[in-house]
Short mmCIF file of C-alpha atoms (C1' of nucleotides) in Angstrom, two decimals:
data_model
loop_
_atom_site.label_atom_id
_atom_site.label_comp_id
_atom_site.label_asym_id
_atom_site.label_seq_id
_atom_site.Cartn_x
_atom_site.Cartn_y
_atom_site.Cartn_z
CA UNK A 1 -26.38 -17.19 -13.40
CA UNK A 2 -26.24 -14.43 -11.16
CA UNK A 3 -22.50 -14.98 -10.24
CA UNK A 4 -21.54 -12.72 -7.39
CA UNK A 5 -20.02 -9.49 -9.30
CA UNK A 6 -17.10 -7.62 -7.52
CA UNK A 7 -17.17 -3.66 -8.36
CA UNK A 8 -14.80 -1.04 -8.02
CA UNK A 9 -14.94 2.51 -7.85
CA UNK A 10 -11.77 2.50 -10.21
CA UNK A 11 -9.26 0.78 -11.83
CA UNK A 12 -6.31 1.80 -9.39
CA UNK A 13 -7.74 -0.04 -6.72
CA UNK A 14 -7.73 -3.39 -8.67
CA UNK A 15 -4.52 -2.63 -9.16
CA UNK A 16 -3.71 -2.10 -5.01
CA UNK A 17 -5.61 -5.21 -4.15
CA UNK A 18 -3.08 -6.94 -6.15
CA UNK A 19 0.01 -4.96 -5.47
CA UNK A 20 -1.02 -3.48 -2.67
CA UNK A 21 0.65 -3.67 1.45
CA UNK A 22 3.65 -2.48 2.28
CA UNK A 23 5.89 -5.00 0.49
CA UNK A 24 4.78 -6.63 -2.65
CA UNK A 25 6.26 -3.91 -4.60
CA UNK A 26 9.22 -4.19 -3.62
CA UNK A 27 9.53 -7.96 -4.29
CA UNK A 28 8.30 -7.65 -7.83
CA UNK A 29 10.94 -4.88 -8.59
CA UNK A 30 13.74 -6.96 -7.82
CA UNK A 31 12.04 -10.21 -9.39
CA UNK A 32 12.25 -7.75 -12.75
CA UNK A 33 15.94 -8.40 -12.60
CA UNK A 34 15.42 -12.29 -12.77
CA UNK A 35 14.75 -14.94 -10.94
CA UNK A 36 15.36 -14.87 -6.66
CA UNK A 37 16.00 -17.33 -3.96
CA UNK A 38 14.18 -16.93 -0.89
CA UNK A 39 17.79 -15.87 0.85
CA UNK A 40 18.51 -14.02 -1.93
CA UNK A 41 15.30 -11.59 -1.43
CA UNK A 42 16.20 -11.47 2.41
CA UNK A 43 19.23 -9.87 1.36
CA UNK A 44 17.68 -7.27 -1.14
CA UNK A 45 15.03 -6.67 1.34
CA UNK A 46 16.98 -6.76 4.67
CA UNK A 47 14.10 -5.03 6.83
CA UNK A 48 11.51 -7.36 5.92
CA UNK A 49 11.36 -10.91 7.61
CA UNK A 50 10.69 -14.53 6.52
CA UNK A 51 6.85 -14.30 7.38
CA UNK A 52 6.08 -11.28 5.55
CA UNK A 53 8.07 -12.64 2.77
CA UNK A 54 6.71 -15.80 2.70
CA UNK A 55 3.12 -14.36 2.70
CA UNK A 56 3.54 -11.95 0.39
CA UNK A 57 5.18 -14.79 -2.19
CA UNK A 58 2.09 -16.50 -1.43
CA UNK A 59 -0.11 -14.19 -2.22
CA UNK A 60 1.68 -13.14 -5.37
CA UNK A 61 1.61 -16.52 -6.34
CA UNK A 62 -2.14 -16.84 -5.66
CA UNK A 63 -2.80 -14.26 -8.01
CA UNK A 64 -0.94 -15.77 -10.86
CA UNK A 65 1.69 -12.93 -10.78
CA UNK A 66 5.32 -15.16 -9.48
CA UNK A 67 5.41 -18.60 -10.03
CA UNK A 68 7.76 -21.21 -7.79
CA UNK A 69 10.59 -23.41 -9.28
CA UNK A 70 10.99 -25.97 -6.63
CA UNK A 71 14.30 -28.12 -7.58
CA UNK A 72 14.72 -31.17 -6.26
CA UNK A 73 17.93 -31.31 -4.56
CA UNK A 74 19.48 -31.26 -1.18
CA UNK A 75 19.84 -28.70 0.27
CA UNK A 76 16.80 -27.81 -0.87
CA UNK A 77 16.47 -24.68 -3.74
CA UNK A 78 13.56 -22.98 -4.68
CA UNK A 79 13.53 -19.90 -7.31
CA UNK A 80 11.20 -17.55 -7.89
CA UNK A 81 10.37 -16.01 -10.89
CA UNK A 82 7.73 -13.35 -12.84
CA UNK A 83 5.23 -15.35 -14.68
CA UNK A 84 4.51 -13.89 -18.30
CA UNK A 85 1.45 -12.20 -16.84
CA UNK A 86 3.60 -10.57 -13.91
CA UNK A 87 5.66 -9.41 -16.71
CA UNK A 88 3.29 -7.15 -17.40
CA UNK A 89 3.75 -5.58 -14.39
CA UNK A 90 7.46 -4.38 -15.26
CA UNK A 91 6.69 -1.11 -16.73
CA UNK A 92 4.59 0.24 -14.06
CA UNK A 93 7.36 -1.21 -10.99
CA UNK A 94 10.11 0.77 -12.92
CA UNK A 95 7.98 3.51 -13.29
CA UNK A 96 7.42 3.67 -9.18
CA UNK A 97 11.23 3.26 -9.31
CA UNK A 98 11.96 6.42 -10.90
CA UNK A 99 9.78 8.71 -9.61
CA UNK A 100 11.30 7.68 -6.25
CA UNK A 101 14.67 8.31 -7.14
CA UNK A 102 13.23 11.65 -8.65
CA UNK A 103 11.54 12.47 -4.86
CA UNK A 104 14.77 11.71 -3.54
CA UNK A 105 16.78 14.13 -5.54
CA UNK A 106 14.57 16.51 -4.85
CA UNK A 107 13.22 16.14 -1.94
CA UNK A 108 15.08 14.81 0.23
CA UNK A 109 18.35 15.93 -1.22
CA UNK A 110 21.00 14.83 1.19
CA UNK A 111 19.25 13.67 3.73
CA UNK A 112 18.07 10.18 1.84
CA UNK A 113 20.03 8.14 -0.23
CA UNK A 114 18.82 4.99 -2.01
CA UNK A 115 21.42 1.77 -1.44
CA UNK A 116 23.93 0.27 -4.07
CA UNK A 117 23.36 0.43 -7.87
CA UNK A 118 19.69 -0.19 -7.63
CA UNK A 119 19.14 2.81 -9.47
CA UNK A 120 17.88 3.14 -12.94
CA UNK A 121 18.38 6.08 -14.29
CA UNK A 122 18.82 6.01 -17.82
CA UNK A 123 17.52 2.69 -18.08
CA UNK A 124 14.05 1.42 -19.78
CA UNK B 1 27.30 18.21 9.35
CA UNK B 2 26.54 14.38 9.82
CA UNK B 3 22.73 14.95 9.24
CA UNK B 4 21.32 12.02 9.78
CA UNK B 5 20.35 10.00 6.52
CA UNK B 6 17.97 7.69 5.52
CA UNK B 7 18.77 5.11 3.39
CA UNK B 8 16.07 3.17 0.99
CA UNK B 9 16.96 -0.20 -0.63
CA UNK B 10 14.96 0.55 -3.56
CA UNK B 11 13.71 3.78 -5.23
CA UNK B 12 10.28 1.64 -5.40
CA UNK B 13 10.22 1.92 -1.12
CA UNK B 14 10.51 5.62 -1.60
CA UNK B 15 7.31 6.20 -4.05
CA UNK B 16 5.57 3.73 -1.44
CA UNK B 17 6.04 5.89 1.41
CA UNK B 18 4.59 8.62 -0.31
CA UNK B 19 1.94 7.01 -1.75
CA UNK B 20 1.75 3.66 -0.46
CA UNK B 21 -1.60 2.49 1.23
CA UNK B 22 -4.88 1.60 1.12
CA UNK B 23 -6.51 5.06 -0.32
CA UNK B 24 -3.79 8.15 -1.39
CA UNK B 25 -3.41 6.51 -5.33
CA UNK B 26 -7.20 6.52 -5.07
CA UNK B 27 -7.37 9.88 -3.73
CA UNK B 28 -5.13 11.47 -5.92
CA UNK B 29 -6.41 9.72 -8.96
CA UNK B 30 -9.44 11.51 -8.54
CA UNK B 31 -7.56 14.84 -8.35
CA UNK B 32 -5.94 14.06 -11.55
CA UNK B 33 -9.31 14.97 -13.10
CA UNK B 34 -9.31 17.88 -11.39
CA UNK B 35 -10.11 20.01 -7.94
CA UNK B 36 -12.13 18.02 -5.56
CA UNK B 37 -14.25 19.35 -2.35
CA UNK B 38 -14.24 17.04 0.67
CA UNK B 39 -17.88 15.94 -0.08
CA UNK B 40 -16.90 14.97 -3.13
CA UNK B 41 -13.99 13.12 -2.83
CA UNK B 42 -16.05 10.44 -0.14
CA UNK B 43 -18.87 10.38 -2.90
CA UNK B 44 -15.82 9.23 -5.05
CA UNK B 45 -14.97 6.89 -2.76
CA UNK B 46 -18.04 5.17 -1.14
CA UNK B 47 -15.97 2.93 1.33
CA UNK B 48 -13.82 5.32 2.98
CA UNK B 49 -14.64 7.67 5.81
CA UNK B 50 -14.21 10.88 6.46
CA UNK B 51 -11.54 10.27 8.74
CA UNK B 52 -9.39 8.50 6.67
CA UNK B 53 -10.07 10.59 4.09
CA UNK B 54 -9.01 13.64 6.11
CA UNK B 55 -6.04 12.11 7.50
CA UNK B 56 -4.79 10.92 4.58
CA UNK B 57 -5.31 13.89 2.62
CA UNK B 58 -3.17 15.98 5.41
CA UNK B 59 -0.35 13.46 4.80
CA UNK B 60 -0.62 14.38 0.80
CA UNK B 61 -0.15 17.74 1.75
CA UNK B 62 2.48 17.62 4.59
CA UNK B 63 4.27 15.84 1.53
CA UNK B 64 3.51 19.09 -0.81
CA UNK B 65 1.73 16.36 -3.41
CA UNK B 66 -1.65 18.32 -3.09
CA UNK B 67 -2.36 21.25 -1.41
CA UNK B 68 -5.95 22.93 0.43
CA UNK B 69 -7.73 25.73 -1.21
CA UNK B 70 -10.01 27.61 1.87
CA UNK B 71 -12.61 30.12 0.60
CA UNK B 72 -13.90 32.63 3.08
CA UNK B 73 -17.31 31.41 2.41
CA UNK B 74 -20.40 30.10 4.49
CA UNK B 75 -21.14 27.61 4.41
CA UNK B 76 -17.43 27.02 4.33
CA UNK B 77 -16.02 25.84 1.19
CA UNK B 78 -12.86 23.62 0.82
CA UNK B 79 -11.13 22.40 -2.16
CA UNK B 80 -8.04 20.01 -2.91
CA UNK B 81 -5.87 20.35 -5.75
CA UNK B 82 -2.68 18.65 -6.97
CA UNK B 83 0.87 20.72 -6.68
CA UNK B 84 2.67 21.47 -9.54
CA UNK B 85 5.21 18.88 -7.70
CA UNK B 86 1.72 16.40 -7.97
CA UNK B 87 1.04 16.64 -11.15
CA UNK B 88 4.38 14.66 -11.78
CA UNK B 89 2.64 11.58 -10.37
CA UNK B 90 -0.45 11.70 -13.11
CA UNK B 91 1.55 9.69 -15.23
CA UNK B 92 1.93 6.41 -12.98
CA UNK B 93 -1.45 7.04 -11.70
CA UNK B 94 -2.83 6.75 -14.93
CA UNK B 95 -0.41 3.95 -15.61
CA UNK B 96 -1.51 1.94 -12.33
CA UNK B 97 -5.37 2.19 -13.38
CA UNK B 98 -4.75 1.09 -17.24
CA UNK B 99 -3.37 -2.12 -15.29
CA UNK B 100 -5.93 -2.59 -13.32
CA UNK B 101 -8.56 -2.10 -16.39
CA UNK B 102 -6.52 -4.90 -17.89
CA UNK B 103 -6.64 -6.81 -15.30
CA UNK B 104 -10.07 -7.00 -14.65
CA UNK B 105 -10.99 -7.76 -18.34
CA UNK B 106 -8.18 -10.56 -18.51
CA UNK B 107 -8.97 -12.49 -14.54
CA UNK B 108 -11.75 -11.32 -13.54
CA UNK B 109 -13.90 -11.36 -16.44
CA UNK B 110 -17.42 -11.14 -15.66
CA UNK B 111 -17.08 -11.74 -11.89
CA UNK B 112 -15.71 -8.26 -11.42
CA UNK B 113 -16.27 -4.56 -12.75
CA UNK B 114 -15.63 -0.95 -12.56
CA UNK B 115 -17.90 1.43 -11.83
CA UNK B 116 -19.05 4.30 -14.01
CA UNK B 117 -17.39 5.78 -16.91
CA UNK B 118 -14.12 6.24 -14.71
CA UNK B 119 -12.00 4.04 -16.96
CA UNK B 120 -9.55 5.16 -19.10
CA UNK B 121 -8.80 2.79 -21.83
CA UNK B 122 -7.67 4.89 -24.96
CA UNK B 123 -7.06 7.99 -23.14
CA UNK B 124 -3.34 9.38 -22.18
"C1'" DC C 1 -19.95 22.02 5.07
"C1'" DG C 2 -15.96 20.28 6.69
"C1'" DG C 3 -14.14 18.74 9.77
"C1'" DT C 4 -12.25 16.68 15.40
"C1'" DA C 5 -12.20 13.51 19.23
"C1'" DT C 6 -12.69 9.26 21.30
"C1'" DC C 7 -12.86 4.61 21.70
"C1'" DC C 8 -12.74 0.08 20.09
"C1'" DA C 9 -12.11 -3.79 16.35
"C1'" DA C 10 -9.43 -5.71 12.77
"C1'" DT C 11 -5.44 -6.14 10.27
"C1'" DT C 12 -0.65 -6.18 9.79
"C1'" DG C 13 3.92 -6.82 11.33
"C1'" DG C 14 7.67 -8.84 14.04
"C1'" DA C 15 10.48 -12.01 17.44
"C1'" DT C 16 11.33 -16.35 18.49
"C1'" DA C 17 11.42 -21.22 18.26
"C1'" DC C 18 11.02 -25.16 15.58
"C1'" DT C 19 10.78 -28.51 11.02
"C1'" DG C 20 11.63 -31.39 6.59
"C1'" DC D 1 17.95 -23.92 2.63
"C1'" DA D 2 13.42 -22.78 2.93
"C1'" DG D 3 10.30 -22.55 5.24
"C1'" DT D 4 5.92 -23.17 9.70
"C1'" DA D 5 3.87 -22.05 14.06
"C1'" DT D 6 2.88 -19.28 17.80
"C1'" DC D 7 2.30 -15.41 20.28
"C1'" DC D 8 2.39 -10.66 21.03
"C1'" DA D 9 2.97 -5.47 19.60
"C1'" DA D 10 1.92 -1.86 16.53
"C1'" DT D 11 -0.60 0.13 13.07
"C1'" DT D 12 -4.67 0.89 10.62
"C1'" DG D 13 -9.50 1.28 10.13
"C1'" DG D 14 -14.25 2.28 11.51
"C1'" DA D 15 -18.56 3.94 14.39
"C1'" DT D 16 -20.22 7.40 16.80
"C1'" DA D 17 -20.66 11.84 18.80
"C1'" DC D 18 -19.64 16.50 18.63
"C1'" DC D 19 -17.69 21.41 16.96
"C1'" DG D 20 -16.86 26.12 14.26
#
DNA sequence: CGGTATCCAATTGGATACTG
DNA sequence: CAGTATCCAATTGGATACCG
């Protein structure tokens, strides 16, 4: 009775609280492609570092969007991966993803470029 | 010649910088509905003040997402409007609050709401 | 009405060293 | 390999007072 209620203005800031930060975006895109190592998503992220990243898997995590595989082996190898809820995040991170490479055409022509074959293009 | 360029890893941290933290999606949701005065907009958004609200909403324009509209009035009247080059992020706005209606109903059920008649749900 | 300016608190981010 | 822990710097956010 009388549970504490949470309310937002709007939708698009649920949305933030879970998404949200500098960061979390950008791990979710690249977790669209399949499952990650931790090294592997230092690489795809090089300017972020093994706190932020750690944190932010956390939180992700927390909110029932990733999930981690922990195998047990040595070395050690842990994967991880969208969960079928985070799924449902996929449209809306490719979305971000091409209206950035949109800005940057026209924008910023020539004086930004977006790395390697991360693009999407024509894709879903 | 050898203008200096800035690379992105993914298109994803390009749409962040643009739109990434804590209030512009909110702000420019609410312009997606159409021009908003400054009084407005923090009636819109009870929790943020008029400093952020002003200092983000000079970044949206420095970025030519939304632009001022000064009428030679007094009292002094002020509105803010979505570009034409705005108006291209309505989409994923739109997209980003349908998620966050979803999410709500599907976590959060009961313990968390959204205020007014702000949601979306069948519309575009 | 629609802002600035200032100052201070809180949050976020990063470098470095260390661990199972 | 995949992290913690600690400490410090930078950025962000907020309260208050004032201006055209």
């Amino acid at each position: 009775m009388d549970q504490p209620v949470k309310v937002y203005n709007t939708a698009v800031e649920v949305t933030l609280e879970v998404i949200g930060g500098k960061w979390k975006p950008v791990i979710l895109f690249h977790l669209t492609f399949g499952k990650k190592r931790n090294n592997e998503l230092l690489h795809l992220i090089p300017s972020i570092t093994q706190k932020m990243l750690t944190q932010h898997l956390r939180e992700l995590e927390d909110e029932g969007i990733i999930q981690r595989i922990i195998y047990n082996e040595v070395p050690p190898k842990v994967e991880y991966e969208l969960t079928e809820y985070g799924w449902s995040m996929k449209e809306l991170l490719h979305m971000m993803c091409r209206w950035g490479e949109m800005h940057v055409d026209k924008k910023y022509q020539g004086t930004a470029a977006i790395r390697e074959n991360s693009r999407l293009e024509s894709a879903p």
